Amino acid sequence: MERKIELDNLNPVDFYGVNEQRLEVVRAMFPKIKIVARGSALKVMGETAEIERFEALLCKIKKHYSTYNSLTENQFESLLCNDDTAASLTAGGGDTILFSTSGHPIKPRSETQVRMVEEFQHSDLMFATGPAGTGKTFLAVALAVKALKQGMARRIILCRPAVEAGEKIGFLPGDMKEKLDPYMQALYDALNEMIPQRRLEDMIEDRIVQIAPLAFMRGRTLSDAIVILDEAQNATVAQLKMFLTRMGEHSKFIVTGDETQIDLPNKKDSGLVHALHILKGIKGISFVSFQKGDVVRHKLVKRIIEAYEG
């Protein structure tokens, strides 16, 4: 019998090991079948029962990798030994949201971030506002990726207003996508921390993950999705109203922004400021406010914010 088995989101380098050392260990475990590596796929030949046993092991390894984005030597050996210790070798505590592509736990790093995670559980619309460096966008993306992995949503939709902060978009080189990509880069950066590059490219191609300017949301009904609007302070009142009314069945919306970094010509036009004022008190909407004490970037960021405020 001969069968072709795809590695899917499992990084071939992590599975094969240096000079195929890990693959050689697996081959030794299954002497009755021949395993040939062909890029991101395996060609397996031999007895049907042995092939099925090999597939069961590979499925376990892929599931572990999908959950933890990591396959260290200890984890690999534990999975081959058919025990359940591999997860405990990586787990960073009960409050871990998910694991980064490098295997590090992503978890709340401040009391306000903890509250944001809690509010996400029972609110379909959440506003997370505060200064730069408090982790609003990164945490929002982490919550969305976790929801997608757990089957709580079928897709993630990330958007930003394409508002210029000093540069003119018309003077940037390239086609429309190339002009807009720099505005979306922060969202790509966050996703790359949580989803392996090849898998992310496939998800974008399959429209499971969508990244687009805010204007592209007009006319859509966003159902069965986790939808994030980043840099909402640069959306006008009309744009934010348009965005909020896109909400469809079984969707959760997260709006992030910083009221002190409005790049609109007239700061009074900010839809975020307006929404925070008129939507207070509406049942089902959560408001999480970060302060400079919640800054989790480099320690200098907090001092820089304080200096500008002074």
PDB file of C-alpha atoms in Angstrom:
ATOM      1  CA  MET A   1       0.000   0.000   0.000  1.00  0.00           C
ATOM      2  CA  GLU A   2       1.146   3.544  -0.759  1.00  0.00           C
ATOM      3  CA  ARG A   3      -0.193   6.767   0.726  1.00  0.00           C
ATOM      4  CA  LYS A   4       0.657  10.482   0.527  1.00  0.00           C
ATOM      5  CA  ILE A   5       0.279  12.349   3.819  1.00  0.00           C
ATOM      6  CA  GLU A   6       0.378  16.157   4.071  1.00  0.00           C
ATOM      7  CA  LEU A   7       2.056  17.789   7.059  1.00  0.00           C
ATOM      8  CA  ASP A   8      -0.519  20.621   6.917  1.00  0.00           C
ATOM      9  CA  ASN A   9       0.493  23.383   9.358  1.00  0.00           C
ATOM     10  CA  LEU A  10       3.334  21.309  10.857  1.00  0.00           C
ATOM     11  CA  ASN A  11       6.641  22.956   9.955  1.00  0.00           C
ATOM     12  CA  PRO A  12       8.635  20.314   8.003  1.00  0.00           C
ATOM     13  CA  VAL A  13      11.917  21.517   9.548  1.00  0.00           C
ATOM     14  CA  ASP A  14      10.547  20.990  13.068  1.00  0.00           C
ATOM     15  CA  PHE A  15       9.273  17.504  12.207  1.00  0.00           C
ATOM     16  CA  TYR A  16      12.233  16.270  10.150  1.00  0.00           C
ATOM     17  CA  GLY A  17      14.881  17.764  12.431  1.00  0.00           C
ATOM     18  CA  VAL A  18      18.421  18.746  11.454  1.00  0.00           C
ATOM     19  CA  ASN A  19      19.637  16.414   8.698  1.00  0.00           C
ATOM     20  CA  GLU A  20      16.366  14.470   9.169  1.00  0.00           C
ATOM     21  CA  GLN A  21      17.487  13.248  12.601  1.00  0.00           C
ATOM     22  CA  ARG A  22      13.946  13.298  14.009  1.00  0.00           C
ATOM     23  CA  LEU A  23      12.553  11.607  10.932  1.00  0.00           C
ATOM     24  CA  GLU A  24      15.161   8.849  11.315  1.00  0.00           C
ATOM     25  CA  VAL A  25      13.887   8.196  14.841  1.00  0.00           C
ATOM     26  CA  VAL A  26      10.341   7.887  13.503  1.00  0.00           C
ATOM     27  CA  ARG A  27      11.497   5.568  10.724  1.00  0.00           C
ATOM     28  CA  ALA A  28      13.137   3.323  13.321  1.00  0.00           C
ATOM     29  CA  MET A  29       9.797   3.087  15.137  1.00  0.00           C
ATOM     30  CA  PHE A  30       8.072   1.835  11.966  1.00  0.00           C
ATOM     31  CA  PRO A  31      10.451  -0.665  10.290  1.00  0.00           C
ATOM     32  CA  LYS A  32       7.646  -2.273   8.274  1.00  0.00           C
ATOM     33  CA  ILE A  33       6.944   0.864   6.253  1.00  0.00           C
ATOM     34  CA  LYS A  34       9.072   3.145   4.095  1.00  0.00           C
ATOM     35  CA  ILE A  35       8.762   6.898   4.801  1.00  0.00           C
ATOM     36  CA  VAL A  36      10.007   9.321   2.131  1.00  0.00           C
ATOM     37  CA  ALA A  37      10.054  13.085   2.792  1.00  0.00           C
ATOM     38  CA  ARG A  38       8.822  15.230  -0.091  1.00  0.00           C
ATOM     39  CA  GLY A  39       8.810  18.825   1.149  1.00  0.00           C
ATOM     40  CA  SER A  40       5.633  19.402   3.147  1.00  0.00           C
ATOM     41  CA  ALA A  41       4.326  15.900   2.381  1.00  0.00           C
ATOM     42  CA  LEU A  42       5.323  12.331   3.170  1.00  0.00           C
ATOM     43  CA  LYS A  43       5.151   9.336   0.857  1.00  0.00           C
ATOM     44  CA  VAL A  44       4.492   6.223   2.953  1.00  0.00           C
ATOM     45  CA  MET A  45       4.638   2.650   1.625  1.00  0.00           C
ATOM     46  CA  GLY A  46       4.120  -0.677   3.371  1.00  0.00           C
ATOM     47  CA  GLU A  47       1.617  -2.576   5.479  1.00  0.00           C
ATOM     48  CA  THR A  48      -1.786  -0.896   5.898  1.00  0.00           C
ATOM     49  CA  ALA A  49      -1.931  -1.423   9.667  1.00  0.00           C
ATOM     50  CA  GLU A  50       1.507   0.144  10.154  1.00  0.00           C
ATOM     51  CA  ILE A  51       0.643   3.106   7.947  1.00  0.00           C
ATOM     52  CA  GLU A  52      -2.483   3.734   9.989  1.00  0.00           C
ATOM     53  CA  ARG A  53      -0.461   3.524  13.217  1.00  0.00           C
ATOM     54  CA  PHE A  54       2.023   6.020  11.781  1.00  0.00           C
ATOM     55  CA  GLU A  55      -0.812   8.355  10.744  1.00  0.00           C
ATOM     56  CA  ALA A  56      -2.216   8.268  14.276  1.00  0.00           C
ATOM     57  CA  LEU A  57       1.159   9.349  15.680  1.00  0.00           C
ATOM     58  CA  LEU A  58       1.546  12.076  13.079  1.00  0.00           C
ATOM     59  CA  CYS A  59      -1.964  13.332  13.839  1.00  0.00           C
ATOM     60  CA  LYS A  60      -1.025  13.622  17.523  1.00  0.00           C
ATOM     61  CA  ILE A  61       2.141  15.546  16.655  1.00  0.00           C
ATOM     62  CA  LYS A  62       0.247  17.911  14.328  1.00  0.00           C
ATOM     63  CA  LYS A  63      -2.404  18.536  16.984  1.00  0.00           C
ATOM     64  CA  HIS A  64       0.283  19.390  19.532  1.00  0.00           C
ATOM     65  CA  TYR A  65       2.010  21.737  17.065  1.00  0.00           C
ATOM     66  CA  SER A  66      -1.277  23.442  16.186  1.00  0.00           C
ATOM     67  CA  THR A  67      -1.984  24.076  19.870  1.00  0.00           C
ATOM     68  CA  TYR A  68       1.461  25.158  21.070  1.00  0.00           C
ATOM     69  CA  ASN A  69       3.205  26.314  17.853  1.00  0.00           C
ATOM     70  CA  SER A  70       6.214  24.445  19.160  1.00  0.00           C
ATOM     71  CA  LEU A  71       7.891  21.033  18.937  1.00  0.00           C
ATOM     72  CA  THR A  72      10.954  21.002  21.186  1.00  0.00           C
ATOM     73  CA  GLU A  73      13.169  17.959  21.617  1.00  0.00           C
ATOM     74  CA  ASN A  74      11.522  17.048  24.928  1.00  0.00           C
ATOM     75  CA  GLN A  75       8.032  17.472  23.495  1.00  0.00           C
ATOM     76  CA  PHE A  76       8.928  15.393  20.425  1.00  0.00           C
ATOM     77  CA  GLU A  77      10.307  12.572  22.574  1.00  0.00           C
ATOM     78  CA  SER A  78       7.271  12.652  24.877  1.00  0.00           C
ATOM     79  CA  LEU A  79       4.881  12.403  21.928  1.00  0.00           C
ATOM     80  CA  LEU A  80       6.825   9.448  20.517  1.00  0.00           C
ATOM     81  CA  CYS A  81       6.716   7.766  23.919  1.00  0.00           C
ATOM     82  CA  ASN A  82       2.925   8.025  23.810  1.00  0.00           C
ATOM     83  CA  ASP A  83       2.578   9.960  27.066  1.00  0.00           C
ATOM     84  CA  ASP A  84       0.743  13.185  27.904  1.00  0.00           C
ATOM     85  CA  THR A  85       3.629  15.166  29.372  1.00  0.00           C
ATOM     86  CA  ALA A  86       4.439  17.157  26.237  1.00  0.00           C
ATOM     87  CA  ALA A  87       1.830  19.808  26.875  1.00  0.00           C
ATOM     88  CA  SER A  88       2.961  20.300  30.458  1.00  0.00           C
ATOM     89  CA  LEU A  89       6.506  20.940  29.245  1.00  0.00           C
ATOM     90  CA  THR A  90       5.301  24.049  27.431  1.00  0.00           C
ATOM     91  CA  ALA A  91       2.264  25.240  29.370  1.00  0.00           C
ATOM     92  CA  GLY A  92       2.752  28.514  31.187  1.00  0.00           C
ATOM     93  CA  GLY A  93      -0.248  28.503  33.498  1.00  0.00           C
ATOM     94  CA  GLY A  94      -4.011  28.457  33.430  1.00  0.00           C
ATOM     95  CA  ASP A  95      -4.287  32.027  32.176  1.00  0.00           C
ATOM     96  CA  THR A  96      -2.419  31.339  28.937  1.00  0.00           C
ATOM     97  CA  ILE A  97      -4.473  32.419  25.921  1.00  0.00           C
ATOM     98  CA  LEU A  98      -2.404  30.522  23.333  1.00  0.00           C
ATOM     99  CA  PHE A  99       1.205  29.884  22.393  1.00  0.00           C
ATOM    100  CA  SER A 100       3.326  31.926  20.020  1.00  0.00           C
ATOM    101  CA  THR A 101       5.017  30.453  16.949  1.00  0.00           C
ATOM    102  CA  SER A 102       8.191  30.226  19.035  1.00  0.00           C
ATOM    103  CA  GLY A 103       6.372  28.242  21.718  1.00  0.00           C
ATOM    104  CA  HIS A 104       6.139  31.007  24.324  1.00  0.00           C
ATOM    105  CA  PRO A 105       2.853  31.396  26.239  1.00  0.00           C
ATOM    106  CA  ILE A 106       0.799  34.484  25.408  1.00  0.00           C
ATOM    107  CA  LYS A 107      -1.024  35.595  28.528  1.00  0.00           C
ATOM    108  CA  PRO A 108      -2.342  38.837  30.087  1.00  0.00           C
ATOM    109  CA  ARG A 109       0.495  40.991  31.423  1.00  0.00           C
ATOM    110  CA  SER A 110      -1.464  43.566  33.420  1.00  0.00           C
ATOM    111  CA  GLU A 111      -4.660  43.738  35.451  1.00  0.00           C
ATOM    112  CA  THR A 112      -6.361  45.654  32.653  1.00  0.00           C
ATOM    113  CA  GLN A 113      -5.372  42.991  30.130  1.00  0.00           C
ATOM    114  CA  VAL A 114      -6.893  40.372  32.448  1.00  0.00           C
ATOM    115  CA  ARG A 115     -10.105  42.408  32.499  1.00  0.00           C
ATOM    116  CA  MET A 116     -10.065  42.651  28.674  1.00  0.00           C
ATOM    117  CA  VAL A 117      -9.884  38.850  28.444  1.00  0.00           C
ATOM    118  CA  GLU A 118     -12.778  38.515  30.886  1.00  0.00           C
ATOM    119  CA  GLU A 119     -14.947  41.089  29.107  1.00  0.00           C
ATOM    120  CA  PHE A 120     -14.382  39.331  25.782  1.00  0.00           C
ATOM    121  CA  GLN A 121     -16.043  36.205  27.187  1.00  0.00           C
ATOM    122  CA  HIS A 122     -19.456  37.794  27.772  1.00  0.00           C
ATOM    123  CA  SER A 123     -19.608  40.858  25.507  1.00  0.00           C
ATOM    124  CA  ASP A 124     -20.250  40.862  21.769  1.00  0.00           C
ATOM    125  CA  LEU A 125     -18.852  44.396  21.417  1.00  0.00           C
ATOM    126  CA  MET A 126     -15.863  45.685  23.352  1.00  0.00           C
ATOM    127  CA  PHE A 127     -13.999  49.001  23.238  1.00  0.00           C
ATOM    128  CA  ALA A 128     -10.377  48.787  24.437  1.00  0.00           C
ATOM    129  CA  THR A 129      -8.781  52.223  24.615  1.00  0.00           C
ATOM    130  CA  GLY A 130      -5.576  53.661  26.001  1.00  0.00           C
ATOM    131  CA  PRO A 131      -2.014  54.745  25.190  1.00  0.00           C
ATOM    132  CA  ALA A 132       0.495  53.058  22.913  1.00  0.00           C
ATOM    133  CA  GLY A 133       2.324  50.037  24.239  1.00  0.00           C
ATOM    134  CA  THR A 134      -0.433  48.640  26.456  1.00  0.00           C
ATOM    135  CA  GLY A 135      -0.956  45.574  24.251  1.00  0.00           C
ATOM    136  CA  LYS A 136      -4.524  46.352  23.134  1.00  0.00           C
ATOM    137  CA  THR A 137      -4.126  45.236  19.528  1.00  0.00           C
ATOM    138  CA  PHE A 138      -1.868  42.258  20.252  1.00  0.00           C
ATOM    139  CA  LEU A 139      -4.227  40.929  22.932  1.00  0.00           C
ATOM    140  CA  ALA A 140      -7.270  41.450  20.690  1.00  0.00           C
ATOM    141  CA  VAL A 141      -5.613  39.430  17.899  1.00  0.00           C
ATOM    142  CA  ALA A 142      -4.644  36.699  20.394  1.00  0.00           C
ATOM    143  CA  LEU A 143      -8.262  36.409  21.566  1.00  0.00           C
ATOM    144  CA  ALA A 144      -9.425  36.208  17.943  1.00  0.00           C
ATOM    145  CA  VAL A 145      -6.901  33.500  17.014  1.00  0.00           C
ATOM    146  CA  LYS A 146      -7.857  31.455  20.082  1.00  0.00           C
ATOM    147  CA  ALA A 147     -11.568  31.771  19.219  1.00  0.00           C
ATOM    148  CA  LEU A 148     -10.841  30.580  15.678  1.00  0.00           C
ATOM    149  CA  LYS A 149      -8.823  27.591  16.908  1.00  0.00           C
ATOM    150  CA  GLN A 150     -11.586  26.635  19.344  1.00  0.00           C
ATOM    151  CA  GLY A 151     -14.264  26.797  16.641  1.00  0.00           C
ATOM    152  CA  MET A 152     -16.033  29.817  18.174  1.00  0.00           C
ATOM    153  CA  ALA A 153     -15.764  31.622  14.822  1.00  0.00           C
ATOM    154  CA  ARG A 154     -15.181  30.694  11.201  1.00  0.00           C
ATOM    155  CA  ARG A 155     -13.009  33.689  10.327  1.00  0.00           C
ATOM    156  CA  ILE A 156     -11.046  36.643  11.647  1.00  0.00           C
ATOM    157  CA  ILE A 157     -11.513  40.072  10.088  1.00  0.00           C
ATOM    158  CA  LEU A 158      -9.011  42.807  10.906  1.00  0.00           C
ATOM    159  CA  CYS A 159      -9.322  46.368   9.682  1.00  0.00           C
ATOM    160  CA  ARG A 160      -7.870  49.838  10.153  1.00  0.00           C
ATOM    161  CA  PRO A 161      -8.672  53.300   8.808  1.00  0.00           C
ATOM    162  CA  ALA A 162      -6.142  54.149   6.079  1.00  0.00           C
ATOM    163  CA  VAL A 163      -5.409  57.599   7.484  1.00  0.00           C
ATOM    164  CA  GLU A 164      -2.108  59.287   6.679  1.00  0.00           C
ATOM    165  CA  ALA A 165       0.108  60.315   9.590  1.00  0.00           C
ATOM    166  CA  GLY A 166       2.440  62.697   7.772  1.00  0.00           C
ATOM    167  CA  GLU A 167       2.964  60.698   4.566  1.00  0.00           C
ATOM    168  CA  LYS A 168       0.715  60.834   1.523  1.00  0.00           C
ATOM    169  CA  ILE A 169      -0.552  57.432   0.396  1.00  0.00           C
ATOM    170  CA  GLY A 170      -0.679  58.555  -3.239  1.00  0.00           C
ATOM    171  CA  PHE A 171       3.081  59.003  -3.299  1.00  0.00           C
ATOM    172  CA  LEU A 172       3.824  55.493  -2.040  1.00  0.00           C
ATOM    173  CA  PRO A 173       5.075  53.100  -4.765  1.00  0.00           C
ATOM    174  CA  GLY A 174       3.157  50.047  -5.983  1.00  0.00           C
ATOM    175  CA  ASP A 175      -0.428  49.013  -6.640  1.00  0.00           C
ATOM    176  CA  MET A 176      -3.342  49.547  -4.235  1.00  0.00           C
ATOM    177  CA  LYS A 177      -2.464  46.510  -2.074  1.00  0.00           C
ATOM    178  CA  GLU A 178       1.159  47.594  -1.807  1.00  0.00           C
ATOM    179  CA  LYS A 179       0.056  51.112  -0.881  1.00  0.00           C
ATOM    180  CA  LEU A 180      -2.283  49.854   1.850  1.00  0.00           C
ATOM    181  CA  ASP A 181      -0.147  47.067   3.333  1.00  0.00           C
ATOM    182  CA  PRO A 182       1.997  49.458   5.430  1.00  0.00           C
ATOM    183  CA  TYR A 183      -1.174  50.609   7.214  1.00  0.00           C
ATOM    184  CA  MET A 184      -1.995  46.972   8.054  1.00  0.00           C
ATOM    185  CA  GLN A 185       1.532  45.937   9.079  1.00  0.00           C
ATOM    186  CA  ALA A 186       0.867  46.005  12.835  1.00  0.00           C
ATOM    187  CA  LEU A 187      -1.910  43.463  12.298  1.00  0.00           C
ATOM    188  CA  TYR A 188       0.344  41.236  10.173  1.00  0.00           C
ATOM    189  CA  ASP A 189       3.028  41.454  12.877  1.00  0.00           C
ATOM    190  CA  ALA A 190       0.616  40.271  15.572  1.00  0.00           C
ATOM    191  CA  LEU A 191      -0.672  37.379  13.433  1.00  0.00           C
ATOM    192  CA  ASN A 192       2.862  36.261  12.572  1.00  0.00           C
ATOM    193  CA  GLU A 193       3.542  35.884  16.294  1.00  0.00           C
ATOM    194  CA  MET A 194       0.669  33.412  16.630  1.00  0.00           C
ATOM    195  CA  ILE A 195       0.267  31.542  13.339  1.00  0.00           C
ATOM    196  CA  PRO A 196       3.112  29.886  11.372  1.00  0.00           C
ATOM    197  CA  GLN A 197       3.915  31.869   8.230  1.00  0.00           C
ATOM    198  CA  ARG A 198       2.909  29.214   5.667  1.00  0.00           C
ATOM    199  CA  ARG A 199      -0.321  28.465   7.528  1.00  0.00           C
ATOM    200  CA  LEU A 200      -1.144  32.185   7.761  1.00  0.00           C
ATOM    201  CA  GLU A 201      -0.624  32.632   4.017  1.00  0.00           C
ATOM    202  CA  ASP A 202      -3.026  29.740   3.357  1.00  0.00           C
ATOM    203  CA  MET A 203      -5.615  31.194   5.751  1.00  0.00           C
ATOM    204  CA  ILE A 204      -5.417  34.594   4.051  1.00  0.00           C
ATOM    205  CA  GLU A 205      -5.760  32.965   0.629  1.00  0.00           C
ATOM    206  CA  ASP A 206      -8.789  30.980   1.854  1.00  0.00           C
ATOM    207  CA  ARG A 207     -10.309  34.170   3.359  1.00  0.00           C
ATOM    208  CA  ILE A 208     -10.309  32.641   6.841  1.00  0.00           C
ATOM    209  CA  VAL A 209      -8.183  35.623   7.875  1.00  0.00           C
ATOM    210  CA  GLN A 210      -9.051  38.907   6.194  1.00  0.00           C
ATOM    211  CA  ILE A 211      -7.098  42.143   6.579  1.00  0.00           C
ATOM    212  CA  ALA A 212      -8.502  45.244   4.917  1.00  0.00           C
ATOM    213  CA  PRO A 213      -8.951  49.011   5.258  1.00  0.00           C
ATOM    214  CA  LEU A 214     -12.051  50.136   7.126  1.00  0.00           C
ATOM    215  CA  ALA A 215     -13.649  51.537   3.956  1.00  0.00           C
ATOM    216  CA  PHE A 216     -13.814  47.985   2.528  1.00  0.00           C
ATOM    217  CA  MET A 217     -16.319  46.989   5.238  1.00  0.00           C
ATOM    218  CA  ARG A 218     -19.138  49.058   3.736  1.00  0.00           C
ATOM    219  CA  GLY A 219     -22.152  47.006   2.650  1.00  0.00           C
ATOM    220  CA  ARG A 220     -20.974  43.786   4.301  1.00  0.00           C
ATOM    221  CA  THR A 221     -22.669  41.714   7.018  1.00  0.00           C
ATOM    222  CA  LEU A 222     -19.986  40.166   9.193  1.00  0.00           C
ATOM    223  CA  SER A 223     -21.326  36.923  10.666  1.00  0.00           C
ATOM    224  CA  ASP A 224     -19.594  34.011  12.443  1.00  0.00           C
ATOM    225  CA  ALA A 225     -16.474  36.131  12.863  1.00  0.00           C
ATOM    226  CA  ILE A 226     -14.206  37.875  15.317  1.00  0.00           C
ATOM    227  CA  VAL A 227     -13.847  41.390  13.912  1.00  0.00           C
ATOM    228  CA  ILE A 228     -11.220  43.860  15.111  1.00  0.00           C
ATOM    229  CA  LEU A 229     -11.083  47.550  14.260  1.00  0.00           C
ATOM    230  CA  ASP A 230      -7.666  48.922  15.189  1.00  0.00           C
ATOM    231  CA  GLU A 231      -6.657  52.619  15.426  1.00  0.00           C
ATOM    232  CA  ALA A 232     -10.345  53.513  15.712  1.00  0.00           C
ATOM    233  CA  GLN A 233      -9.499  57.064  16.797  1.00  0.00           C
ATOM    234  CA  ASN A 234      -8.795  57.754  13.102  1.00  0.00           C
ATOM    235  CA  ALA A 235     -12.244  56.636  11.960  1.00  0.00           C
ATOM    236  CA  THR A 236     -14.809  59.384  11.450  1.00  0.00           C
ATOM    237  CA  VAL A 237     -18.177  59.320  13.173  1.00  0.00           C
ATOM    238  CA  ALA A 238     -19.847  58.078   9.973  1.00  0.00           C
ATOM    239  CA  GLN A 239     -17.185  55.394   9.408  1.00  0.00           C
ATOM    240  CA  LEU A 240     -17.442  54.018  12.939  1.00  0.00           C
ATOM    241  CA  LYS A 241     -21.232  53.926  12.745  1.00  0.00           C
ATOM    242  CA  MET A 242     -20.920  52.056   9.436  1.00  0.00           C
ATOM    243  CA  PHE A 243     -18.487  49.571  11.011  1.00  0.00           C
ATOM    244  CA  LEU A 244     -20.553  48.886  14.145  1.00  0.00           C
ATOM    245  CA  THR A 245     -23.685  48.247  12.090  1.00  0.00           C
ATOM    246  CA  ARG A 246     -21.892  45.503  10.082  1.00  0.00           C
ATOM    247  CA  MET A 247     -22.277  43.104  13.041  1.00  0.00           C
ATOM    248  CA  GLY A 248     -23.979  39.847  12.052  1.00  0.00           C
ATOM    249  CA  GLU A 249     -25.061  36.706  13.895  1.00  0.00           C
ATOM    250  CA  HIS A 250     -22.522  34.867  16.070  1.00  0.00           C
ATOM    251  CA  SER A 251     -19.917  37.628  15.799  1.00  0.00           C
ATOM    252  CA  LYS A 252     -17.821  39.520  18.303  1.00  0.00           C
ATOM    253  CA  PHE A 253     -16.417  42.990  17.622  1.00  0.00           C
ATOM    254  CA  ILE A 254     -13.358  44.531  19.306  1.00  0.00           C
ATOM    255  CA  VAL A 255     -12.602  48.227  18.785  1.00  0.00           C
ATOM    256  CA  THR A 256      -9.177  49.469  19.860  1.00  0.00           C
ATOM    257  CA  GLY A 257      -7.778  52.981  19.808  1.00  0.00           C
ATOM    258  CA  ASP A 258      -5.923  55.806  21.519  1.00  0.00           C
ATOM    259  CA  GLU A 259      -7.798  59.094  21.925  1.00  0.00           C
ATOM    260  CA  THR A 260      -4.482  60.968  22.230  1.00  0.00           C
ATOM    261  CA  GLN A 261      -3.219  59.915  18.775  1.00  0.00           C
ATOM    262  CA  ILE A 262      -5.891  61.228  16.407  1.00  0.00           C
ATOM    263  CA  ASP A 263      -4.470  61.881  12.909  1.00  0.00           C
ATOM    264  CA  LEU A 264      -7.682  63.277  11.374  1.00  0.00           C
ATOM    265  CA  PRO A 265      -7.451  66.902  10.127  1.00  0.00           C
ATOM    266  CA  ASN A 266     -10.127  67.849  12.646  1.00  0.00           C
ATOM    267  CA  LYS A 267      -9.710  65.899  15.870  1.00  0.00           C
ATOM    268  CA  LYS A 268     -13.357  66.567  16.757  1.00  0.00           C
ATOM    269  CA  ASP A 269     -14.363  64.265  13.877  1.00  0.00           C
ATOM    270  CA  SER A 270     -13.032  61.159  15.683  1.00  0.00           C
ATOM    271  CA  GLY A 271     -15.684  58.464  15.696  1.00  0.00           C
ATOM    272  CA  LEU A 272     -14.060  56.753  18.668  1.00  0.00           C
ATOM    273  CA  VAL A 273     -14.460  59.752  20.957  1.00  0.00           C
ATOM    274  CA  HIS A 274     -18.072  60.138  19.805  1.00  0.00           C
ATOM    275  CA  ALA A 275     -18.884  56.436  20.269  1.00  0.00           C
ATOM    276  CA  LEU A 276     -17.398  56.270  23.761  1.00  0.00           C
ATOM    277  CA  HIS A 277     -19.703  59.138  24.720  1.00  0.00           C
ATOM    278  CA  ILE A 278     -23.012  57.968  23.217  1.00  0.00           C
ATOM    279  CA  LEU A 279     -22.720  54.178  23.731  1.00  0.00           C
ATOM    280  CA  LYS A 280     -21.996  54.232  27.472  1.00  0.00           C
ATOM    281  CA  GLY A 281     -24.613  52.311  29.410  1.00  0.00           C
ATOM    282  CA  ILE A 282     -25.831  50.137  26.538  1.00  0.00           C
ATOM    283  CA  LYS A 283     -26.187  46.544  27.741  1.00  0.00           C
ATOM    284  CA  GLY A 284     -23.897  44.097  25.985  1.00  0.00           C
ATOM    285  CA  ILE A 285     -21.127  46.627  25.261  1.00  0.00           C
ATOM    286  CA  SER A 286     -17.941  46.527  27.351  1.00  0.00           C
ATOM    287  CA  PHE A 287     -15.451  49.345  27.844  1.00  0.00           C
ATOM    288  CA  VAL A 288     -11.878  48.605  28.935  1.00  0.00           C
ATOM    289  CA  SER A 289      -9.645  51.613  29.565  1.00  0.00           C
ATOM    290  CA  PHE A 290      -5.859  51.179  29.663  1.00  0.00           C
ATOM    291  CA  GLN A 291      -3.627  53.687  31.445  1.00  0.00           C
ATOM    292  CA  LYS A 292       0.072  54.474  31.086  1.00  0.00           C
ATOM    293  CA  GLY A 293       0.703  52.130  34.034  1.00  0.00           C
ATOM    294  CA  ASP A 294      -0.410  49.264  31.767  1.00  0.00           C
ATOM    295  CA  VAL A 295       2.391  49.815  29.232  1.00  0.00           C
ATOM    296  CA  VAL A 296       4.055  46.456  28.515  1.00  0.00           C
ATOM    297  CA  ARG A 297       6.530  47.484  25.801  1.00  0.00           C
ATOM    298  CA  HIS A 298      10.055  48.685  26.520  1.00  0.00           C
ATOM    299  CA  LYS A 299      10.298  50.484  29.875  1.00  0.00           C
ATOM    300  CA  LEU A 300      11.163  53.729  28.039  1.00  0.00           C
ATOM    301  CA  VAL A 301       7.731  53.826  26.368  1.00  0.00           C
ATOM    302  CA  LYS A 302       6.039  54.641  29.677  1.00  0.00           C
ATOM    303  CA  ARG A 303       8.546  57.427  30.338  1.00  0.00           C
ATOM    304  CA  ILE A 304       8.084  58.833  26.840  1.00  0.00           C
ATOM    305  CA  ILE A 305       4.296  58.946  27.335  1.00  0.00           C
ATOM    306  CA  GLU A 306       4.750  60.738  30.657  1.00  0.00           C
ATOM    307  CA  ALA A 307       7.129  63.254  29.077  1.00  0.00           C
ATOM    308  CA  TYR A 308       4.673  64.115  26.308  1.00  0.00           C
ATOM    309  CA  GLU A 309       1.839  64.439  28.783  1.00  0.00           C
ATOM    310  CA  GLY A 310       4.001  66.814  30.813  1.00  0.00           C
TER     311      GLY A 310
END
